[in-house]
Amino acid sequence: MLIMKVISKGWLMPKTTVNYKTDLLSQAEIKKNILSEYNLENSNVYQIKFKDTDKQRAVYKIESNFKYYCLKKVYYTKDELLFVYSSIEWIYRFNLNVPRILPTQTGKRFVSFNGMLFILTPWIDGDKCDYDNMKHVIDSSITLANFHKFSRNFYPIPGSKLRLGYEDMYLSMNRHFNQLLDFSNLAFKYGDNFSKIYIENFDACITLAKISIENASHINSNNLSKSLCHLDYVNKNIIFDKFNKLWIIDFDKCKMDYSAHDISYFLRRILKRETTNWDFELLKNCLTAYHNILPLTADDYWYISSYISFPQKQWRLLRDYYNNINVCNKQAFIVLLEKSMTTMEKHIETSLNFSNSLKTLIP
């Protein structure tokens, strides 16, 4: 199927045409070749999500006899799928709410058809985590702590590909810092409106990057907590059902990693929003709730402070813009960059408060 490769949200205009290997199956084909393996060929099928890239993925809601299921076309290999399956089963055994992968009629963990892999789970009905609801946020922090606590000794079933993270934070932040400097050179080179906005706010971006590097310099990676990590622990994957029970869904990105990476990703997604806007008290409350379940090391805290201090939103916009300057929707990038800069002052304030509190509390 010929499609045009487009960056999401309309930031880039179509650049090239590519021919991906696999077309999306029709509903009839899904029923005949996939759902029949679960004795669900007479179900109603609703396409919920479809992303046609080189790692094509799709999500369907399946309705059968007043029961609902989630059918997912995954984008990774069988051995990686076994790792994901192992992760879900491990977490389930510790009574955390996760949708288990359902077996086929013959006991298989997935359906393979035309080089594509499909899994079926129960459909979790509920509301995604509301970041403006303090109870939701604290419950999510506590659940993440339990997730890490119970998975420190995790190991996948035989045949799984072992997914590992453990990126060096100091090296990563230094690399990103140098890229911010490179972007400033490009900004002076092009001198367009987008570039002018970056130049005007360059000092704020560099201030945050320096705070991040300084914090990363305190990290002894040998003392960082390790566990199974979800690595996409954001509100769309944190569901509160009608009984207010919290469910963790979508384990596609899970791997063994530093627990602080998972925590940091969760916190940054909350804090960068307009209504929460790098709220230092909210940050402390989340970390306290986590720490009360699973104590963090000093190095964990330095990792988190380094991660959330870096101006990630601005760095990503700059990278995407200058990598695609000849084909991008420039006005869209200008709007996004201007909006991101409105939170810089508060971001710096919270980053400094967090860093200073660590210097005071940690020898």
PDB file of N, CA, C and O in Angstrom, residues 270-323:
ATOM      1  N   ILE A 270       3.332  14.556  33.605  1.00  0.00           N
ATOM      2  CA  ILE A 270       2.399  15.291  34.458  1.00  0.00           C
ATOM      3  C   ILE A 270       2.815  16.754  34.583  1.00  0.00           C
ATOM      4  O   ILE A 270       2.002  17.667  34.416  1.00  0.00           O
ATOM      5  N   LEU A 271       4.071  16.982  34.872  1.00  0.00           N
ATOM      6  CA  LEU A 271       4.537  18.314  35.238  1.00  0.00           C
ATOM      7  C   LEU A 271       4.568  19.310  34.083  1.00  0.00           C
ATOM      8  O   LEU A 271       4.408  20.515  34.296  1.00  0.00           O
ATOM      9  N   LYS A 272       4.755  18.843  32.860  1.00  0.00           N
ATOM     10  CA  LYS A 272       4.916  19.762  31.732  1.00  0.00           C
ATOM     11  C   LYS A 272       3.594  20.358  31.245  1.00  0.00           C
ATOM     12  O   LYS A 272       3.590  21.250  30.397  1.00  0.00           O
ATOM     13  N   ARG A 273       2.479  19.910  31.808  1.00  0.00           N
ATOM     14  CA  ARG A 273       1.174  20.399  31.388  1.00  0.00           C
ATOM     15  C   ARG A 273       0.906  21.817  31.902  1.00  0.00           C
ATOM     16  O   ARG A 273       1.488  22.257  32.888  1.00  0.00           O
ATOM     17  N   GLU A 274      -0.014  22.518  31.225  1.00  0.00           N
ATOM     18  CA  GLU A 274      -0.322  23.897  31.611  1.00  0.00           C
ATOM     19  C   GLU A 274      -0.903  23.981  33.014  1.00  0.00           C
ATOM     20  O   GLU A 274      -0.546  24.860  33.798  1.00  0.00           O
ATOM     21  N   THR A 275      -1.814  23.072  33.349  1.00  0.00           N
ATOM     22  CA  THR A 275      -2.508  23.187  34.634  1.00  0.00           C
ATOM     23  C   THR A 275      -1.659  22.723  35.815  1.00  0.00           C
ATOM     24  O   THR A 275      -1.913  23.126  36.958  1.00  0.00           O
ATOM     25  N   THR A 276      -0.667  21.896  35.551  1.00  0.00           N
ATOM     26  CA  THR A 276       0.219  21.449  36.632  1.00  0.00           C
ATOM     27  C   THR A 276       1.564  22.170  36.584  1.00  0.00           C
ATOM     28  O   THR A 276       2.243  22.286  37.599  1.00  0.00           O
ATOM     29  N   ASN A 277       1.965  22.626  35.445  1.00  0.00           N
ATOM     30  CA  ASN A 277       3.075  23.561  35.198  1.00  0.00           C
ATOM     31  C   ASN A 277       4.235  23.486  36.182  1.00  0.00           C
ATOM     32  O   ASN A 277       4.499  24.402  36.943  1.00  0.00           O
ATOM     33  N   TRP A 278       4.912  22.356  36.192  1.00  0.00           N
ATOM     34  CA  TRP A 278       6.126  22.177  36.996  1.00  0.00           C
ATOM     35  C   TRP A 278       5.901  22.538  38.462  1.00  0.00           C
ATOM     36  O   TRP A 278       6.682  23.251  39.087  1.00  0.00           O
ATOM     37  N   ASP A 279       4.816  22.003  38.996  1.00  0.00           N
ATOM     38  CA  ASP A 279       4.418  22.239  40.385  1.00  0.00           C
ATOM     39  C   ASP A 279       5.335  21.425  41.316  1.00  0.00           C
ATOM     40  O   ASP A 279       5.266  20.198  41.359  1.00  0.00           O
ATOM     41  N   PHE A 280       6.160  22.119  42.075  1.00  0.00           N
ATOM     42  CA  PHE A 280       7.143  21.455  42.928  1.00  0.00           C
ATOM     43  C   PHE A 280       6.474  20.646  44.036  1.00  0.00           C
ATOM     44  O   PHE A 280       6.934  19.557  44.395  1.00  0.00           O
ATOM     45  N   GLU A 281       5.381  21.166  44.581  1.00  0.00           N
ATOM     46  CA  GLU A 281       4.673  20.435  45.635  1.00  0.00           C
ATOM     47  C   GLU A 281       4.075  19.141  45.087  1.00  0.00           C
ATOM     48  O   GLU A 281       4.101  18.100  45.766  1.00  0.00           O
ATOM     49  N   LEU A 282       3.552  19.185  43.887  1.00  0.00           N
ATOM     50  CA  LEU A 282       3.016  17.981  43.258  1.00  0.00           C
ATOM     51  C   LEU A 282       4.123  16.961  43.039  1.00  0.00           C
ATOM     52  O   LEU A 282       3.945  15.761  43.290  1.00  0.00           O
ATOM     53  N   LEU A 283       5.271  17.427  42.580  1.00  0.00           N
ATOM     54  CA  LEU A 283       6.434  16.556  42.386  1.00  0.00           C
ATOM     55  C   LEU A 283       6.811  15.865  43.698  1.00  0.00           C
ATOM     56  O   LEU A 283       7.004  14.632  43.737  1.00  0.00           O
ATOM     57  N   LYS A 284       6.888  16.622  44.782  1.00  0.00           N
ATOM     58  CA  LYS A 284       7.259  16.060  46.082  1.00  0.00           C
ATOM     59  C   LYS A 284       6.219  15.051  46.569  1.00  0.00           C
ATOM     60  O   LYS A 284       6.572  13.995  47.116  1.00  0.00           O
ATOM     61  N   ASN A 285       4.940  15.361  46.365  1.00  0.00           N
ATOM     62  CA  ASN A 285       3.884  14.454  46.807  1.00  0.00           C
ATOM     63  C   ASN A 285       3.948  13.118  46.075  1.00  0.00           C
ATOM     64  O   ASN A 285       3.754  12.051  46.676  1.00  0.00           O
ATOM     65  N   CYS A 286       4.215  13.166  44.785  1.00  0.00           N
ATOM     66  CA  CYS A 286       4.321  11.927  44.000  1.00  0.00           C
ATOM     67  C   CYS A 286       5.510  11.091  44.465  1.00  0.00           C
ATOM     68  O   CYS A 286       5.399   9.870  44.646  1.00  0.00           O
ATOM     69  N   LEU A 287       6.643  11.731  44.669  1.00  0.00           N
ATOM     70  CA  LEU A 287       7.839  11.010  45.095  1.00  0.00           C
ATOM     71  C   LEU A 287       7.691  10.462  46.512  1.00  0.00           C
ATOM     72  O   LEU A 287       8.170   9.365  46.814  1.00  0.00           O
ATOM     73  N   THR A 288       7.022  11.212  47.374  1.00  0.00           N
ATOM     74  CA  THR A 288       6.787  10.728  48.739  1.00  0.00           C
ATOM     75  C   THR A 288       5.894   9.494  48.726  1.00  0.00           C
ATOM     76  O   THR A 288       6.163   8.508  49.434  1.00  0.00           O
ATOM     77  N   ALA A 289       4.837   9.535  47.910  1.00  0.00           N
ATOM     78  CA  ALA A 289       3.924   8.390  47.812  1.00  0.00           C
ATOM     79  C   ALA A 289       4.670   7.157  47.310  1.00  0.00           C
ATOM     80  O   ALA A 289       4.463   6.043  47.814  1.00  0.00           O
ATOM     81  N   TYR A 290       5.534   7.342  46.326  1.00  0.00           N
ATOM     82  CA  TYR A 290       6.335   6.228  45.798  1.00  0.00           C
ATOM     83  C   TYR A 290       7.314   5.730  46.859  1.00  0.00           C
ATOM     84  O   TYR A 290       7.417   4.525  47.123  1.00  0.00           O
ATOM     85  N   HIS A 291       8.047   6.653  47.465  1.00  0.00           N
ATOM     86  CA  HIS A 291       9.099   6.321  48.424  1.00  0.00           C
ATOM     87  C   HIS A 291       8.547   5.574  49.638  1.00  0.00           C
ATOM     88  O   HIS A 291       9.236   4.714  50.204  1.00  0.00           O
ATOM     89  N   ASN A 292       7.315   5.888  50.032  1.00  0.00           N
ATOM     90  CA  ASN A 292       6.702   5.204  51.177  1.00  0.00           C
ATOM     91  C   ASN A 292       6.459   3.723  50.900  1.00  0.00           C
ATOM     92  O   ASN A 292       6.390   2.917  51.823  1.00  0.00           O
ATOM     93  N   ILE A 293       6.331   3.371  49.629  1.00  0.00           N
ATOM     94  CA  ILE A 293       6.155   1.968  49.237  1.00  0.00           C
ATOM     95  C   ILE A 293       7.493   1.317  48.942  1.00  0.00           C
ATOM     96  O   ILE A 293       7.780   0.197  49.380  1.00  0.00           O
ATOM     97  N   LEU A 294       8.337   2.030  48.217  1.00  0.00           N
ATOM     98  CA  LEU A 294       9.629   1.495  47.800  1.00  0.00           C
ATOM     99  C   LEU A 294      10.677   2.601  47.908  1.00  0.00           C
ATOM    100  O   LEU A 294      10.746   3.481  47.044  1.00  0.00           O
ATOM    101  N   PRO A 295      11.477   2.593  48.957  1.00  0.00           N
ATOM    102  CA  PRO A 295      12.470   3.651  49.146  1.00  0.00           C
ATOM    103  C   PRO A 295      13.420   3.779  47.967  1.00  0.00           C
ATOM    104  O   PRO A 295      13.885   2.785  47.406  1.00  0.00           O
ATOM    105  N   LEU A 296      13.693   5.034  47.599  1.00  0.00           N
ATOM    106  CA  LEU A 296      14.610   5.342  46.511  1.00  0.00           C
ATOM    107  C   LEU A 296      15.996   5.645  47.058  1.00  0.00           C
ATOM    108  O   LEU A 296      16.144   6.165  48.168  1.00  0.00           O
ATOM    109  N   THR A 297      17.009   5.338  46.274  1.00  0.00           N
ATOM    110  CA  THR A 297      18.378   5.667  46.665  1.00  0.00           C
ATOM    111  C   THR A 297      18.668   7.125  46.311  1.00  0.00           C
ATOM    112  O   THR A 297      17.940   7.759  45.536  1.00  0.00           O
ATOM    113  N   ALA A 298      19.752   7.651  46.865  1.00  0.00           N
ATOM    114  CA  ALA A 298      20.171   9.008  46.521  1.00  0.00           C
ATOM    115  C   ALA A 298      20.404   9.128  45.021  1.00  0.00           C
ATOM    116  O   ALA A 298      20.049  10.136  44.390  1.00  0.00           O
ATOM    117  N   ASP A 299      20.975   8.095  44.434  1.00  0.00           N
ATOM    118  CA  ASP A 299      21.265   8.128  43.000  1.00  0.00           C
ATOM    119  C   ASP A 299      19.981   8.089  42.169  1.00  0.00           C
ATOM    120  O   ASP A 299      19.916   8.686  41.090  1.00  0.00           O
ATOM    121  N   ASP A 300      18.958   7.391  42.665  1.00  0.00           N
ATOM    122  CA  ASP A 300      17.657   7.419  41.990  1.00  0.00           C
ATOM    123  C   ASP A 300      17.131   8.851  41.915  1.00  0.00           C
ATOM    124  O   ASP A 300      16.635   9.298  40.872  1.00  0.00           O
ATOM    125  N   TYR A 301      17.245   9.571  43.036  1.00  0.00           N
ATOM    126  CA  TYR A 301      16.750  10.942  43.064  1.00  0.00           C
ATOM    127  C   TYR A 301      17.544  11.849  42.115  1.00  0.00           C
ATOM    128  O   TYR A 301      16.972  12.705  41.432  1.00  0.00           O
ATOM    129  N   TRP A 302      18.860  11.668  42.083  1.00  0.00           N
ATOM    130  CA  TRP A 302      19.662  12.472  41.163  1.00  0.00           C
ATOM    131  C   TRP A 302      19.296  12.175  39.713  1.00  0.00           C
ATOM    132  O   TRP A 302      19.266  13.067  38.861  1.00  0.00           O
ATOM    133  N   TYR A 303      19.024  10.913  39.422  1.00  0.00           N
ATOM    134  CA  TYR A 303      18.607  10.524  38.069  1.00  0.00           C
ATOM    135  C   TYR A 303      17.302  11.236  37.694  1.00  0.00           C
ATOM    136  O   TYR A 303      17.185  11.825  36.608  1.00  0.00           O
ATOM    137  N   ILE A 304      16.325  11.164  38.607  1.00  0.00           N
ATOM    138  CA  ILE A 304      15.031  11.787  38.342  1.00  0.00           C
ATOM    139  C   ILE A 304      15.189  13.290  38.142  1.00  0.00           C
ATOM    140  O   ILE A 304      14.601  13.875  37.217  1.00  0.00           O
ATOM    141  N   SER A 305      15.974  13.929  38.986  1.00  0.00           N
ATOM    142  CA  SER A 305      16.156  15.376  38.873  1.00  0.00           C
ATOM    143  C   SER A 305      16.843  15.747  37.562  1.00  0.00           C
ATOM    144  O   SER A 305      16.515  16.763  36.942  1.00  0.00           O
ATOM    145  N   SER A 306      17.790  14.928  37.137  1.00  0.00           N
ATOM    146  CA  SER A 306      18.460  15.182  35.862  1.00  0.00           C
ATOM    147  C   SER A 306      17.484  15.033  34.698  1.00  0.00           C
ATOM    148  O   SER A 306      17.430  15.870  33.788  1.00  0.00           O
ATOM    149  N   TYR A 307      16.717  13.970  34.727  1.00  0.00           N
ATOM    150  CA  TYR A 307      15.790  13.656  33.629  1.00  0.00           C
ATOM    151  C   TYR A 307      14.736  14.747  33.454  1.00  0.00           C
ATOM    152  O   TYR A 307      14.492  15.211  32.332  1.00  0.00           O
ATOM    153  N   ILE A 308      14.091  15.149  34.552  1.00  0.00           N
ATOM    154  CA  ILE A 308      12.989  16.095  34.407  1.00  0.00           C
ATOM    155  C   ILE A 308      13.469  17.536  34.240  1.00  0.00           C
ATOM    156  O   ILE A 308      12.682  18.396  33.824  1.00  0.00           O
ATOM    157  N   SER A 309      14.729  17.810  34.539  1.00  0.00           N
ATOM    158  CA  SER A 309      15.251  19.164  34.365  1.00  0.00           C
ATOM    159  C   SER A 309      15.525  19.490  32.905  1.00  0.00           C
ATOM    160  O   SER A 309      15.391  20.640  32.479  1.00  0.00           O
ATOM    161  N   PHE A 310      15.918  18.506  32.138  1.00  0.00           N
ATOM    162  CA  PHE A 310      16.307  18.779  30.754  1.00  0.00           C
ATOM    163  C   PHE A 310      15.111  19.301  29.952  1.00  0.00           C
ATOM    164  O   PHE A 310      14.001  18.787  30.080  1.00  0.00           O
ATOM    165  N   PRO A 311      15.319  20.305  29.068  1.00  0.00           N
ATOM    166  CA  PRO A 311      14.212  20.868  28.264  1.00  0.00           C
ATOM    167  C   PRO A 311      13.853  19.951  27.094  1.00  0.00           C
ATOM    168  O   PRO A 311      14.084  20.259  25.924  1.00  0.00           O
ATOM    169  N   GLN A 312      13.254  18.832  27.416  1.00  0.00           N
ATOM    170  CA  GLN A 312      12.987  17.782  26.435  1.00  0.00           C
ATOM    171  C   GLN A 312      12.051  18.244  25.324  1.00  0.00           C
ATOM    172  O   GLN A 312      12.266  17.939  24.148  1.00  0.00           O
ATOM    173  N   LYS A 313      10.994  18.952  25.683  1.00  0.00           N
ATOM    174  CA  LYS A 313      10.014  19.400  24.696  1.00  0.00           C
ATOM    175  C   LYS A 313      10.690  20.301  23.660  1.00  0.00           C
ATOM    176  O   LYS A 313      10.493  20.143  22.443  1.00  0.00           O
ATOM    177  N   GLN A 314      11.483  21.246  24.133  1.00  0.00           N
ATOM    178  CA  GLN A 314      12.154  22.167  23.222  1.00  0.00           C
ATOM    179  C   GLN A 314      13.188  21.440  22.364  1.00  0.00           C
ATOM    180  O   GLN A 314      13.280  21.670  21.152  1.00  0.00           O
ATOM    181  N   TRP A 315      13.949  20.550  22.986  1.00  0.00           N
ATOM    182  CA  TRP A 315      14.949  19.777  22.242  1.00  0.00           C
ATOM    183  C   TRP A 315      14.308  18.971  21.122  1.00  0.00           C
ATOM    184  O   TRP A 315      14.817  18.926  19.994  1.00  0.00           O
ATOM    185  N   ARG A 316      13.174  18.339  21.397  1.00  0.00           N
ATOM    186  CA  ARG A 316      12.505  17.520  20.396  1.00  0.00           C
ATOM    187  C   ARG A 316      11.985  18.371  19.230  1.00  0.00           C
ATOM    188  O   ARG A 316      12.115  18.002  18.059  1.00  0.00           O
ATOM    189  N   LEU A 317      11.400  19.530  19.564  1.00  0.00           N
ATOM    190  CA  LEU A 317      10.910  20.413  18.514  1.00  0.00           C
ATOM    191  C   LEU A 317      12.054  20.918  17.635  1.00  0.00           C
ATOM    192  O   LEU A 317      11.929  20.963  16.404  1.00  0.00           O
ATOM    193  N   LEU A 318      13.164  21.290  18.265  1.00  0.00           N
ATOM    194  CA  LEU A 318      14.321  21.768  17.520  1.00  0.00           C
ATOM    195  C   LEU A 318      14.883  20.684  16.605  1.00  0.00           C
ATOM    196  O   LEU A 318      15.193  20.922  15.440  1.00  0.00           O
ATOM    197  N   ARG A 319      14.978  19.482  17.142  1.00  0.00           N
ATOM    198  CA  ARG A 319      15.487  18.361  16.344  1.00  0.00           C
ATOM    199  C   ARG A 319      14.611  18.100  15.137  1.00  0.00           C
ATOM    200  O   ARG A 319      15.093  17.985  13.997  1.00  0.00           O
ATOM    201  N   ASP A 320      13.299  18.022  15.352  1.00  0.00           N
ATOM    202  CA  ASP A 320      12.384  17.719  14.261  1.00  0.00           C
ATOM    203  C   ASP A 320      12.347  18.835  13.228  1.00  0.00           C
ATOM    204  O   ASP A 320      12.258  18.580  12.016  1.00  0.00           O
ATOM    205  N   TYR A 321      12.438  20.069  13.702  1.00  0.00           N
ATOM    206  CA  TYR A 321      12.376  21.196  12.782  1.00  0.00           C
ATOM    207  C   TYR A 321      13.599  21.247  11.871  1.00  0.00           C
ATOM    208  O   TYR A 321      13.467  21.302  10.639  1.00  0.00           O
ATOM    209  N   TYR A 322      14.776  21.206  12.467  1.00  0.00           N
ATOM    210  CA  TYR A 322      15.985  21.354  11.650  1.00  0.00           C
ATOM    211  C   TYR A 322      16.310  20.111  10.827  1.00  0.00           C
ATOM    212  O   TYR A 322      16.975  20.204   9.795  1.00  0.00           O
ATOM    213  N   ASN A 323      15.804  18.960  11.237  1.00  0.00           N
ATOM    214  CA  ASN A 323      15.979  17.755  10.422  1.00  0.00           C
ATOM    215  C   ASN A 323      15.044  17.731   9.223  1.00  0.00           C
ATOM    216  O   ASN A 323      15.260  16.973   8.273  1.00  0.00           O
TER     217      ASN A 323
END
